[in-house]
mmCIF file of C-alpha atoms and ligand atoms in Angstrom:
data_model
loop_
_atom_site.group_PDB
_atom_site.id
_atom_site.type_symbol
_atom_site.label_atom_id
_atom_site.label_comp_id
_atom_site.label_asym_id
_atom_site.label_seq_id
_atom_site.Cartn_x
_atom_site.Cartn_y
_atom_site.Cartn_z
ATOM 1 C CA MET S 1 99.647 -195.464 158.412
ATOM 2 C CA SER S 2 102.581 -194.648 160.723
ATOM 3 C CA ASP S 3 103.791 -197.421 163.047
ATOM 4 C CA SER S 4 103.889 -195.096 166.019
ATOM 5 C CA THR S 5 101.876 -196.487 168.898
ATOM 6 C CA THR S 6 102.503 -193.548 171.189
ATOM 7 C CA SER S 7 101.074 -190.569 169.271
ATOM 8 C CA ALA S 8 97.348 -190.280 168.581
ATOM 9 C CA CYS S 9 96.036 -191.365 165.195
ATOM 10 C CA THR S 10 95.610 -188.150 163.189
ATOM 11 C CA ILE S 11 92.510 -187.926 161.011
ATOM 12 C CA PHE S 12 92.263 -185.127 158.445
ATOM 13 C CA ILE S 13 88.855 -184.108 157.082
ATOM 14 C CA ALA S 14 89.402 -182.591 153.637
ATOM 15 C CA LYS S 15 87.342 -179.855 152.002
ATOM 16 C CA GLU S 16 85.820 -181.171 148.784
ATOM 17 C CA ALA S 17 87.146 -179.631 145.587
ATOM 18 C CA ALA S 18 85.032 -181.398 142.946
ATOM 19 C CA GLU S 19 82.519 -179.398 140.944
ATOM 20 C CA PHE S 20 78.929 -179.558 142.316
ATOM 21 C CA GLU S 21 80.126 -181.186 145.537
ATOM 22 C CA ARG S 22 78.691 -179.564 148.654
ATOM 23 C CA ARG S 23 79.032 -182.432 151.122
ATOM 24 C CA VAL S 24 81.605 -182.943 153.859
ATOM 25 C CA ALA S 25 82.761 -186.257 155.330
ATOM 26 C CA ALA S 26 82.594 -185.353 159.040
ATOM 27 C CA THR S 27 80.222 -183.408 161.256
ATOM 28 C CA PRO S 28 80.866 -181.980 164.722
ATOM 29 C CA GLU S 29 79.074 -185.088 166.036
ATOM 30 C CA THR S 30 81.482 -187.533 164.366
ATOM 31 C CA VAL S 31 84.486 -185.335 165.165
ATOM 32 C CA LYS S 32 83.569 -185.577 168.848
ATOM 33 C CA LYS S 33 83.132 -189.345 168.580
ATOM 34 C CA PHE S 34 86.527 -189.807 166.894
ATOM 35 C CA ILE S 35 88.164 -187.726 169.604
ATOM 36 C CA GLY S 36 86.387 -189.954 172.119
ATOM 37 C CA LEU S 37 88.251 -192.889 170.569
ATOM 38 C CA GLY S 38 91.548 -191.083 171.172
ATOM 39 C CA ALA S 39 92.128 -189.652 167.672
ATOM 40 C CA ARG S 40 93.423 -186.174 166.840
ATOM 41 C CA LEU S 41 91.116 -184.420 164.380
ATOM 42 C CA LEU S 42 92.216 -181.882 161.771
ATOM 43 C CA VAL S 43 89.526 -180.223 159.654
ATOM 44 C CA GLN S 44 90.361 -178.207 156.553
ATOM 45 C CA LYS S 45 89.294 -174.572 156.796
ATOM 46 C CA GLY S 46 85.858 -174.118 155.244
ATOM 47 C CA ALA S 47 85.294 -177.881 154.816
ATOM 48 C CA GLY S 48 81.726 -177.740 156.108
ATOM 49 C CA GLU S 49 80.545 -174.361 154.855
ATOM 50 C CA THR S 50 78.503 -175.717 151.911
ATOM 51 C CA ALA S 51 76.800 -178.162 154.294
ATOM 52 C CA ASN S 52 75.990 -175.388 156.792
ATOM 53 C CA ILE S 53 78.703 -176.353 159.277
ATOM 54 C CA ALA S 54 81.007 -173.542 160.402
ATOM 55 C CA ASP S 55 84.691 -173.971 161.288
ATOM 56 C CA ASP S 56 83.783 -172.801 164.796
ATOM 57 C CA ASP S 57 81.385 -175.750 165.182
ATOM 58 C CA TYR S 58 84.181 -178.192 164.366
ATOM 59 C CA ALA S 59 86.541 -176.341 166.687
ATOM 60 C CA ALA S 60 83.946 -176.474 169.487
ATOM 61 C CA ALA S 61 83.783 -180.248 168.956
ATOM 62 C CA GLY S 62 87.553 -180.434 169.508
ATOM 63 C CA ALA S 63 89.015 -180.303 165.980
ATOM 64 C CA GLU S 64 91.939 -178.154 164.850
ATOM 65 C CA ILE S 65 91.202 -176.047 161.753
ATOM 66 C CA VAL S 66 94.097 -176.334 159.297
ATOM 67 C CA THR S 67 95.102 -175.764 155.677
ATOM 68 C CA GLN S 68 95.018 -178.674 153.257
ATOM 69 C CA ALA S 69 98.829 -178.767 153.094
ATOM 70 C CA VAL S 70 99.119 -179.114 156.887
ATOM 71 C CA GLY S 71 96.347 -181.729 157.078
ATOM 72 C CA VAL S 72 97.666 -183.923 154.263
ATOM 73 C CA LYS S 73 101.174 -183.947 155.699
ATOM 74 C CA ALA S 74 100.143 -184.738 159.274
ATOM 75 C CA ALA S 75 97.430 -187.298 158.550
ATOM 76 C CA ASP S 76 97.443 -191.007 159.257
ATOM 77 C CA ILE S 77 93.967 -191.096 157.724
ATOM 78 C CA ILE S 78 92.623 -188.600 155.171
ATOM 79 C CA VAL S 79 88.842 -188.651 154.958
ATOM 80 C CA GLY S 80 86.743 -187.167 152.151
ATOM 81 C CA VAL S 81 83.498 -187.518 150.235
ATOM 82 C CA GLN S 82 85.158 -187.829 146.824
ATOM 83 C CA GLY S 83 88.748 -187.933 148.031
ATOM 84 C CA VAL S 84 91.642 -185.526 147.600
ATOM 85 C CA ASP S 85 93.243 -184.865 144.210
ATOM 86 C CA PRO S 86 96.532 -186.866 144.146
ATOM 87 C CA ALA S 87 98.295 -183.743 142.844
ATOM 88 C CA LYS S 88 97.552 -182.088 146.197
ATOM 89 C CA MET S 89 98.945 -185.016 148.194
ATOM 90 C CA LYS S 90 102.679 -184.878 147.389
ATOM 91 C CA SER S 91 103.614 -184.495 151.058
ATOM 92 C CA VAL S 92 101.429 -187.367 152.321
ATOM 93 C CA GLN S 93 103.009 -189.972 154.628
ATOM 94 C CA LYS S 94 103.730 -193.327 152.998
ATOM 95 C CA GLY S 95 101.124 -195.834 154.181
ATOM 96 C CA ALA S 96 98.587 -193.168 155.169
ATOM 97 C CA TRP S 97 94.980 -194.145 154.461
ATOM 98 C CA LEU S 98 92.663 -192.261 152.142
ATOM 99 C CA VAL S 99 89.028 -193.089 152.938
ATOM 100 C CA ALA S 100 86.364 -191.732 150.547
ATOM 101 C CA GLY S 101 84.134 -192.500 147.583
ATOM 102 C CA LEU S 102 86.890 -192.860 144.987
ATOM 103 C CA ASN S 103 85.026 -193.864 141.804
ATOM 104 C CA PRO S 104 87.598 -196.623 141.204
ATOM 105 C CA VAL S 105 86.041 -198.075 138.065
ATOM 106 C CA GLY S 106 85.295 -194.717 136.425
ATOM 107 C CA ASP S 107 88.552 -192.980 137.351
ATOM 108 C CA ARG S 108 91.311 -195.572 137.144
ATOM 109 C CA LYS S 109 94.043 -192.951 136.566
ATOM 110 C CA ARG S 110 93.416 -191.491 139.982
ATOM 111 C CA VAL S 111 93.801 -194.927 141.580
ATOM 112 C CA ASP S 112 97.179 -195.350 139.849
ATOM 113 C CA ALA S 113 98.218 -191.940 141.183
ATOM 114 C CA TYR S 114 97.300 -192.943 144.757
ATOM 115 C CA ALA S 115 99.365 -196.110 144.351
ATOM 116 C CA ALA S 116 102.334 -194.029 143.178
ATOM 117 C CA LEU S 117 102.012 -191.847 146.293
ATOM 118 C CA GLY S 118 102.284 -194.961 148.481
ATOM 119 C CA VAL S 119 98.941 -194.382 150.206
ATOM 120 C CA GLU S 120 96.391 -197.036 151.075
ATOM 121 C CA ALA S 121 93.289 -195.899 149.185
ATOM 122 C CA LEU S 122 90.060 -197.352 150.611
ATOM 123 C CA ALA S 123 86.999 -196.978 148.371
ATOM 124 C CA MET S 124 83.847 -196.712 150.459
ATOM 125 C CA GLU S 125 81.617 -197.609 147.472
ATOM 126 C CA PHE S 126 83.179 -201.091 147.403
ATOM 127 C CA MET S 127 81.867 -201.810 150.914
ATOM 128 C CA PRO S 128 80.484 -205.371 150.766
ATOM 129 C CA ARG S 129 76.714 -205.818 151.113
ATOM 130 C CA ILE S 130 76.842 -207.819 154.297
ATOM 131 C CA THR S 131 74.737 -207.236 157.379
ATOM 132 C CA ARG S 132 77.496 -205.900 159.609
ATOM 133 C CA ALA S 133 78.546 -203.351 156.954
ATOM 134 C CA GLN S 134 75.076 -201.892 156.408
ATOM 135 C CA SER S 135 75.776 -198.910 158.649
ATOM 136 C CA MET S 136 78.989 -198.218 156.689
ATOM 137 C CA ASP S 137 77.349 -198.252 153.247
ATOM 138 C CA ILE S 138 77.591 -194.835 151.576
ATOM 139 C CA LEU S 139 75.738 -196.051 148.463
ATOM 140 C CA SER S 140 72.653 -196.848 150.542
ATOM 141 C CA SER S 141 72.684 -193.725 152.684
ATOM 142 C CA GLN S 142 73.109 -191.439 149.697
ATOM 143 C CA SER S 143 70.778 -193.302 147.282
ATOM 144 C CA ASN S 144 67.957 -193.123 149.785
ATOM 145 C CA LEU S 145 68.149 -189.305 149.749
ATOM 146 C CA SER S 146 68.482 -189.296 145.939
ATOM 147 C CA GLY S 147 65.264 -191.270 145.568
ATOM 148 C CA TYR S 148 63.435 -188.782 147.763
ATOM 149 C CA LYS S 149 64.837 -185.718 145.980
ATOM 150 C CA ALA S 150 64.131 -187.178 142.525
ATOM 151 C CA VAL S 151 60.419 -187.109 143.284
ATOM 152 C CA LEU S 152 60.577 -183.530 144.597
ATOM 153 C CA GLU S 153 62.475 -182.443 141.459
ATOM 154 C CA ALA S 154 59.845 -184.117 139.297
ATOM 155 C CA GLY S 155 57.109 -182.326 141.231
ATOM 156 C CA ALA S 156 58.844 -178.973 140.801
ATOM 157 C CA HIS S 157 58.984 -179.394 137.003
ATOM 158 C CA TYR S 158 55.536 -180.922 136.607
ATOM 159 C CA GLY S 159 52.835 -178.452 135.688
ATOM 160 C CA ARG S 160 50.192 -180.365 137.614
ATOM 161 C CA ALA S 161 49.570 -181.660 141.131
ATOM 162 C CA PHE S 162 50.486 -185.094 142.512
ATOM 163 C CA PRO S 163 47.408 -185.938 144.608
ATOM 164 C CA MET S 164 43.829 -186.152 143.515
ATOM 165 C CA MET S 165 42.030 -183.048 144.764
ATOM 166 C CA MET S 166 38.279 -182.584 144.841
ATOM 167 C CA THR S 167 37.586 -178.876 145.007
ATOM 168 C CA ALA S 168 34.590 -176.588 144.488
ATOM 169 C CA ALA S 169 36.140 -175.686 141.135
ATOM 170 C CA GLY S 170 36.362 -179.294 140.054
ATOM 171 C CA THR S 171 38.529 -182.365 140.447
ATOM 172 C CA VAL S 172 42.267 -182.591 139.817
ATOM 173 C CA SER S 173 43.307 -186.124 138.970
ATOM 174 C CA ALA S 174 46.224 -187.892 140.665
ATOM 175 C CA ALA S 175 49.578 -188.053 138.864
ATOM 176 C CA ARG S 176 50.682 -191.455 137.654
ATOM 177 C CA CYS S 177 54.259 -192.182 138.626
ATOM 178 C CA PHE S 178 56.364 -195.093 137.343
ATOM 179 C CA VAL S 179 59.587 -196.043 139.118
ATOM 180 C CA MET S 180 62.070 -198.112 137.112
ATOM 181 C CA GLY S 181 64.709 -199.845 139.228
ATOM 182 C CA VAL S 182 63.691 -200.639 142.786
ATOM 183 C CA GLY S 183 66.926 -200.599 144.780
ATOM 184 C CA VAL S 184 67.479 -198.222 147.661
ATOM 185 C CA ALA S 185 66.717 -195.069 145.609
ATOM 186 C CA GLY S 186 63.715 -196.611 143.865
ATOM 187 C CA LEU S 187 62.119 -197.755 147.111
ATOM 188 C CA GLN S 188 62.427 -194.272 148.588
ATOM 189 C CA ALA S 189 61.063 -192.752 145.354
ATOM 190 C CA ILE S 190 58.011 -195.038 145.586
ATOM 191 C CA ALA S 191 57.443 -194.126 149.233
ATOM 192 C CA THR S 192 57.843 -190.389 148.563
ATOM 193 C CA ALA S 193 55.565 -190.348 145.500
ATOM 194 C CA ARG S 194 52.942 -192.317 147.468
ATOM 195 C CA ARG S 195 53.143 -189.837 150.346
ATOM 196 C CA LEU S 196 52.556 -186.996 147.885
ATOM 197 C CA GLY S 197 49.440 -188.747 146.646
ATOM 198 C CA ALA S 198 50.540 -190.105 143.260
ATOM 199 C CA GLN S 199 49.357 -193.426 141.842
ATOM 200 C CA VAL S 200 52.590 -195.375 141.777
ATOM 201 C CA SER S 201 53.777 -198.387 139.785
ATOM 202 C CA ALA S 202 57.279 -199.837 139.616
ATOM 203 C CA THR S 203 59.440 -202.432 137.899
ATOM 204 C CA ASP S 204 62.798 -204.152 138.363
ATOM 205 C CA VAL S 205 64.670 -207.194 137.093
ATOM 206 C CA ARG S 206 65.237 -208.721 140.543
ATOM 207 C CA PRO S 207 62.111 -210.777 141.353
ATOM 208 C CA GLU S 208 62.317 -210.172 145.107
ATOM 209 C CA THR S 209 61.458 -206.511 144.512
ATOM 210 C CA ARG S 210 57.853 -207.390 143.587
ATOM 211 C CA GLU S 211 56.952 -207.935 147.243
ATOM 212 C CA GLN S 212 58.838 -204.769 148.289
ATOM 213 C CA ILE S 213 56.923 -202.687 145.720
ATOM 214 C CA GLU S 214 53.583 -204.068 146.850
ATOM 215 C CA SER S 215 54.369 -203.616 150.528
ATOM 216 C CA LEU S 216 54.771 -199.879 149.827
ATOM 217 C CA GLY S 217 51.295 -199.801 148.303
ATOM 218 C CA ALA S 218 52.460 -199.493 144.684
ATOM 219 C CA LYS S 219 51.651 -201.680 141.676
ATOM 220 C CA ALA S 220 54.365 -204.099 140.518
ATOM 221 C CA VAL S 221 54.769 -204.157 136.734
ATOM 222 C CA PHE S 222 56.709 -207.253 135.697
ATOM 223 C CA ALA S 223 57.050 -209.350 132.549
ATOM 224 C CA GLU S 224 57.558 -213.108 132.266
ATOM 225 C CA GLY S 225 61.227 -214.127 132.038
ATOM 226 C CA LEU S 226 62.588 -210.725 132.937
ATOM 227 C CA GLU S 227 64.876 -211.825 135.749
ATOM 228 C CA ALA S 228 68.517 -210.833 136.050
ATOM 229 C CA ASP S 229 69.816 -211.378 139.564
ATOM 230 C CA GLY S 230 73.539 -210.604 139.798
ATOM 231 C CA GLU S 231 76.049 -211.035 142.607
ATOM 232 C CA GLY S 232 75.817 -209.464 146.053
ATOM 233 C CA GLY S 233 72.198 -208.303 145.764
ATOM 234 C CA TYR S 234 72.867 -206.348 142.549
ATOM 235 C CA ALA S 235 71.299 -206.815 139.111
ATOM 236 C CA ALA S 236 73.018 -208.409 136.112
ATOM 237 C CA GLU S 237 72.790 -207.180 132.519
ATOM 238 C CA LEU S 238 69.787 -208.428 130.543
ATOM 239 C CA THR S 239 70.299 -210.688 127.511
ATOM 240 C CA GLY S 240 69.305 -209.363 124.065
ATOM 241 C CA GLU S 241 66.061 -211.331 124.227
ATOM 242 C CA GLN S 242 65.243 -210.020 127.710
ATOM 243 C CA LYS S 243 65.932 -206.454 126.567
ATOM 244 C CA ALA S 244 63.278 -206.867 123.864
ATOM 245 C CA VAL S 245 60.782 -208.161 126.453
ATOM 246 C CA GLN S 246 61.559 -205.185 128.692
ATOM 247 C CA ALA S 247 61.174 -202.716 125.797
ATOM 248 C CA GLU S 248 57.715 -204.134 125.118
ATOM 249 C CA LEU S 249 56.765 -203.854 128.783
ATOM 250 C CA VAL S 250 57.925 -200.226 128.928
ATOM 251 C CA SER S 251 56.168 -199.323 125.664
ATOM 252 C CA SER S 252 52.840 -200.652 126.900
ATOM 253 C CA HIS S 253 53.055 -198.850 130.247
ATOM 254 C CA ILE S 254 54.907 -195.578 129.790
ATOM 255 C CA ALA S 255 52.413 -193.754 127.544
ATOM 256 C CA LYS S 256 49.992 -193.563 130.482
ATOM 257 C CA GLN S 257 52.541 -192.173 132.936
ATOM 258 C CA ASP S 258 52.982 -188.538 134.003
ATOM 259 C CA ILE S 259 56.155 -188.974 136.043
ATOM 260 C CA VAL S 260 58.905 -191.543 135.485
ATOM 261 C CA ILE S 261 61.836 -191.993 137.872
ATOM 262 C CA THR S 262 64.638 -194.219 136.576
ATOM 263 C CA THR S 263 67.318 -195.543 138.936
ATOM 264 C CA ALA S 264 68.672 -198.672 137.208
ATOM 265 C CA LEU S 265 72.361 -199.433 137.630
ATOM 266 C CA ILE S 266 74.545 -202.466 136.972
ATOM 267 C CA PRO S 267 77.834 -202.493 138.904
ATOM 268 C CA GLY S 268 80.907 -201.901 136.736
ATOM 269 C CA ARG S 269 78.843 -201.418 133.541
ATOM 270 C CA PRO S 270 77.161 -198.446 131.917
ATOM 271 C CA ALA S 271 73.568 -197.927 133.089
ATOM 272 C CA PRO S 272 71.031 -199.905 131.015
ATOM 273 C CA LEU S 273 68.948 -197.908 128.518
ATOM 274 C CA LEU S 274 65.337 -198.316 129.636
ATOM 275 C CA VAL S 275 63.434 -195.573 127.789
ATOM 276 C CA SER S 276 64.067 -194.901 124.099
ATOM 277 C CA ASP S 277 63.283 -191.717 122.215
ATOM 278 C CA SER S 278 60.343 -193.365 120.439
ATOM 279 C CA GLN S 279 58.892 -194.453 123.792
ATOM 280 C CA LEU S 280 59.280 -190.888 125.081
ATOM 281 C CA ALA S 281 57.294 -189.668 122.108
ATOM 282 C CA THR S 282 54.258 -191.682 123.290
ATOM 283 C CA MET S 283 54.098 -189.799 126.608
ATOM 284 C CA ARG S 284 51.731 -186.925 127.256
ATOM 285 C CA ALA S 285 53.230 -183.429 126.800
ATOM 286 C CA GLY S 286 54.131 -181.978 130.188
ATOM 287 C CA SER S 287 55.264 -185.341 131.593
ATOM 288 C CA VAL S 288 58.519 -185.414 133.531
ATOM 289 C CA ILE S 289 61.281 -188.005 133.730
ATOM 290 C CA VAL S 290 64.051 -187.932 136.323
ATOM 291 C CA ASP S 291 67.037 -190.060 135.311
ATOM 292 C CA LEU S 292 69.026 -190.801 138.460
ATOM 293 C CA ALA S 293 71.445 -192.882 136.378
ATOM 294 C CA ALA S 294 72.347 -189.942 134.102
ATOM 295 C CA GLU S 295 75.932 -189.755 135.393
ATOM 296 C CA ALA S 296 76.425 -193.472 134.736
ATOM 297 C CA GLY S 297 75.399 -193.147 131.076
ATOM 298 C CA GLY S 298 71.659 -192.706 131.604
ATOM 299 C CA ASN S 299 68.550 -194.907 131.572
ATOM 300 C CA VAL S 300 66.750 -192.485 129.249
ATOM 301 C CA GLU S 301 67.808 -191.683 125.706
ATOM 302 C CA GLY S 302 68.829 -188.035 125.487
ATOM 303 C CA ALA S 303 69.297 -187.480 129.257
ATOM 304 C CA VAL S 304 72.196 -185.177 130.121
ATOM 305 C CA ALA S 305 73.605 -185.151 133.668
ATOM 306 C CA GLY S 306 73.048 -181.764 135.295
ATOM 307 C CA GLU S 307 70.590 -180.559 132.638
ATOM 308 C CA VAL S 308 66.874 -180.476 131.960
ATOM 309 C CA VAL S 309 66.293 -181.487 128.336
ATOM 310 C CA GLU S 310 62.883 -181.251 126.667
ATOM 311 C CA LYS S 311 61.958 -183.840 124.024
ATOM 312 C CA HIS S 312 58.524 -184.397 122.485
ATOM 313 C CA GLY S 313 57.141 -182.077 125.177
ATOM 314 C CA VAL S 314 58.578 -184.299 127.946
ATOM 315 C CA LYS S 315 61.113 -182.853 130.391
ATOM 316 C CA ILE S 316 64.047 -185.151 131.125
ATOM 317 C CA ILE S 317 65.952 -184.192 134.258
ATOM 318 C CA GLY S 318 69.449 -185.681 134.240
ATOM 319 C CA ALA S 319 70.514 -186.015 137.859
ATOM 320 C CA ARG S 320 73.949 -184.833 138.831
ATOM 321 C CA ASN S 321 75.163 -185.562 142.349
ATOM 322 C CA MET S 322 71.636 -185.485 143.787
ATOM 323 C CA PRO S 323 72.792 -186.105 147.402
ATOM 324 C CA SER S 324 74.872 -182.933 147.235
ATOM 325 C CA SER S 325 71.667 -180.890 146.835
ATOM 326 C CA MET S 326 70.754 -181.961 150.385
ATOM 327 C CA ALA S 327 74.247 -181.439 151.740
ATOM 328 C CA ALA S 328 73.315 -181.083 155.412
ATOM 329 C CA ASP S 329 71.473 -184.418 155.633
ATOM 330 C CA SER S 330 73.636 -186.296 153.129
ATOM 331 C CA SER S 331 76.803 -185.148 154.940
ATOM 332 C CA ALA S 332 75.407 -186.231 158.303
ATOM 333 C CA LEU S 333 74.655 -189.731 156.987
ATOM 334 C CA PHE S 334 77.912 -190.005 155.016
ATOM 335 C CA SER S 335 79.874 -188.909 158.089
ATOM 336 C CA ARG S 336 78.191 -191.562 160.222
ATOM 337 C CA ASN S 337 79.001 -194.209 157.582
ATOM 338 C CA ILE S 338 82.667 -193.199 157.841
ATOM 339 C CA PHE S 339 82.618 -193.179 161.626
ATOM 340 C CA ASN S 340 80.791 -196.526 161.821
ATOM 341 C CA PHE S 341 83.441 -197.995 159.517
ATOM 342 C CA LEU S 342 86.576 -196.686 161.228
ATOM 343 C CA SER S 343 85.278 -197.128 164.773
ATOM 344 C CA ALA S 344 84.206 -200.751 164.125
ATOM 345 C CA PHE S 345 87.862 -201.584 163.500
ATOM 346 C CA TRP S 346 89.377 -199.347 166.168
ATOM 347 C CA ASP S 347 92.159 -201.169 167.989
ATOM 348 C CA LYS S 348 92.394 -199.872 171.545
ATOM 349 C CA GLU S 349 95.994 -200.968 172.043
ATOM 350 C CA THR S 350 97.483 -199.228 169.013
ATOM 351 C CA GLY S 351 94.929 -196.395 169.032
ATOM 352 C CA LYS S 352 94.112 -196.732 165.329
ATOM 353 C CA PRO S 353 91.874 -198.864 163.113
ATOM 354 C CA VAL S 354 93.045 -202.303 161.960
ATOM 355 C CA LEU S 355 90.936 -203.801 159.161
ATOM 356 C CA ASP S 356 89.925 -207.439 158.842
ATOM 357 C CA GLU S 357 90.225 -209.377 155.586
ATOM 358 C CA GLU S 358 86.578 -209.477 154.567
ATOM 359 C CA ILE S 359 86.053 -205.722 154.554
ATOM 360 C CA GLY S 360 89.679 -204.602 154.130
ATOM 361 C CA ASP S 361 90.266 -206.655 150.998
ATOM 362 C CA ALA S 362 86.899 -205.603 149.555
ATOM 363 C CA ILE S 363 87.610 -201.874 149.692
ATOM 364 C CA ARG S 364 91.430 -201.601 149.491
ATOM 365 C CA LEU S 365 92.491 -200.293 146.092
ATOM 366 C CA THR S 366 96.186 -199.607 146.659
ATOM 367 C CA LYS S 367 98.915 -200.651 149.089
ATOM 368 C CA ASP S 368 102.716 -200.355 149.191
ATOM 369 C CA GLY S 369 102.864 -198.577 145.846
ATOM 370 C CA ALA S 370 100.692 -201.025 143.884
ATOM 371 C CA VAL S 371 97.053 -201.328 142.779
ATOM 372 C CA VAL S 372 95.902 -204.416 144.680
ATOM 373 C CA HIS S 373 92.147 -204.676 144.128
ATOM 374 C CA PRO S 374 91.179 -207.715 142.006
ATOM 375 C CA ARG S 375 88.466 -205.775 140.135
ATOM 376 C CA LEU S 376 91.057 -203.227 139.022
ATOM 377 C CA ALA S 377 93.836 -205.714 138.316
ATOM 378 C CA GLN S 378 91.738 -207.065 135.436
ATOM 379 C CA THR S 379 91.243 -203.682 133.751
HETATM 380 P P1 NAD M 1 71.572 -200.317 142.271
HETATM 381 O O1 NAD M 1 71.754 -198.879 142.587
HETATM 382 O O2 NAD M 1 72.765 -201.114 141.870
HETATM 383 O O3 NAD M 1 70.494 -200.459 141.105
HETATM 384 C C1 NAD M 1 69.209 -199.890 141.238
HETATM 385 C C2 NAD M 1 68.150 -200.883 140.834
HETATM 386 O O4 NAD M 1 68.120 -201.006 139.416
HETATM 387 C C3 NAD M 1 68.337 -202.291 141.383
HETATM 388 O O5 NAD M 1 67.198 -202.674 142.112
HETATM 389 C C4 NAD M 1 68.512 -203.139 140.126
HETATM 390 O O6 NAD M 1 67.977 -204.449 140.264
HETATM 391 C C5 NAD M 1 67.729 -202.327 139.101
HETATM 392 N N1 NAD M 1 68.022 -202.628 137.691
HETATM 393 C C6 NAD M 1 69.208 -202.926 137.095
HETATM 394 N N2 NAD M 1 69.030 -203.145 135.779
HETATM 395 C C7 NAD M 1 67.702 -202.973 135.526
HETATM 396 C C8 NAD M 1 66.892 -203.053 134.356
HETATM 397 N N3 NAD M 1 67.411 -203.370 133.162
HETATM 398 N N4 NAD M 1 65.575 -202.806 134.466
HETATM 399 C C9 NAD M 1 65.020 -202.489 135.665
HETATM 400 N N5 NAD M 1 65.739 -202.394 136.815
HETATM 401 C C10 NAD M 1 67.055 -202.634 136.740
HETATM 402 O O7 NAD M 1 70.829 -201.062 143.476
HETATM 403 P P2 NAD M 1 70.925 -200.742 145.027
HETATM 404 O O8 NAD M 1 70.066 -199.610 145.368
HETATM 405 O O9 NAD M 1 72.339 -200.643 145.362
HETATM 406 O O10 NAD M 1 70.261 -202.028 145.695
HETATM 407 C C11 NAD M 1 70.466 -203.349 145.256
HETATM 408 C C12 NAD M 1 70.068 -204.325 146.366
HETATM 409 O O11 NAD M 1 71.060 -204.396 147.380
HETATM 410 C C13 NAD M 1 68.783 -203.973 147.092
HETATM 411 O O12 NAD M 1 68.030 -205.151 147.273
HETATM 412 C C14 NAD M 1 69.230 -203.461 148.425
HETATM 413 O O13 NAD M 1 68.266 -203.625 149.431
HETATM 414 C C15 NAD M 1 70.446 -204.307 148.657
HETATM 415 N N6 NAD M 1 71.376 -203.679 149.601
HETATM 416 C C16 NAD M 1 71.920 -204.432 150.612
HETATM 417 C C17 NAD M 1 72.822 -203.845 151.504
HETATM 418 C C18 NAD M 1 73.441 -204.621 152.636
HETATM 419 O O14 NAD M 1 73.009 -205.725 152.939
HETATM 420 N N7 NAD M 1 74.485 -204.096 153.268
HETATM 421 C C19 NAD M 1 73.172 -202.513 151.345
HETATM 422 C C20 NAD M 1 72.612 -201.789 150.303
HETATM 423 C C21 NAD M 1 71.716 -202.389 149.427
#
């Protein structure tokens, strides 16, 4: 970021260029709030159109509508959902910040390119899971919406109803829905499926989720010895023996399920395989599985991100950027995460954010031309 203390901190909101990305990282509401802090806001032309926000709405909130070239060059802070392609950032100021979801583990080359540009790349998905950072956590805000949408997608592909219905023409039985992985997305999937009237059961490898499942009115399905608590509230990978126990648990339960929602992730590792092809074959024809982990390698054998694959009469929906399919709401929450983050560190004297060590060091990938994050230094 520039050392100037006299001119306002310039924040540039980039238009997303990635395929299937409809979100935007600022709304007129957050633009107004940033301006309230004393910042100058530049918004790329058309940045909000896929999230139903017109350039005029940003302009009415006080932003200047600019081209990407103008925004990148002028910015002290570039803000995005997935970040700007380094190839489009040649004219960026040395030391400028890039704040976005940067997929640092999956796309290391891009991190190296940001380092070479001399920018300070801050990866929002590395936000630590501490109480004061909850309102800055893009993984939580977006996963919550994914869990909700996964159930709606399942319902749209399921040839039957979710709730039990007693009609003059006879009774329709309730759908049985099994949620595998009870983090933020899984909890919302349980709540949504319950609201729609399904009979819901769920499993996880973190023991504390049992109480959370039951408090939502669903049945907890756990096996003895299947515990894999990792660091920072995340799960760890199961041992070979534990995987066999889990496979047995899944085999005994899944044949009776109509809808399965899988959400299991392990940070920095491919998603664990939870449902094999032979287990799929035991399910009733017409059943539906939504694999929210499809982009991370998939929890279900044969799942393809962005596609609906049919196997043994079971539809497997491979999720691809689920939050993007609700771009208006997901953008609003993402934008607030970004504002909560930058405003929490806003230094009134210099008129720009100054990070502390705990959060700064957790999310900073690059600085002064080098990759500085310990998780990336090892790779
Ligand atoms: P996640 O997206 O990393 O994983 C989803 C779920 O899959 C997790 O519950 C995980 O335990 C589970 N899982 C992993 N391997 C599995 C396996 N083999 N079988 C079954 N389940 C498996 O998780 P998340 O949504 O990020 O949430 C993880 C935890 O962190 C939650 O308890 C959440 O409440 C907590 N959290 C805290 C904060 C905060 O304090 N700031 C923010 C967000 C989340």
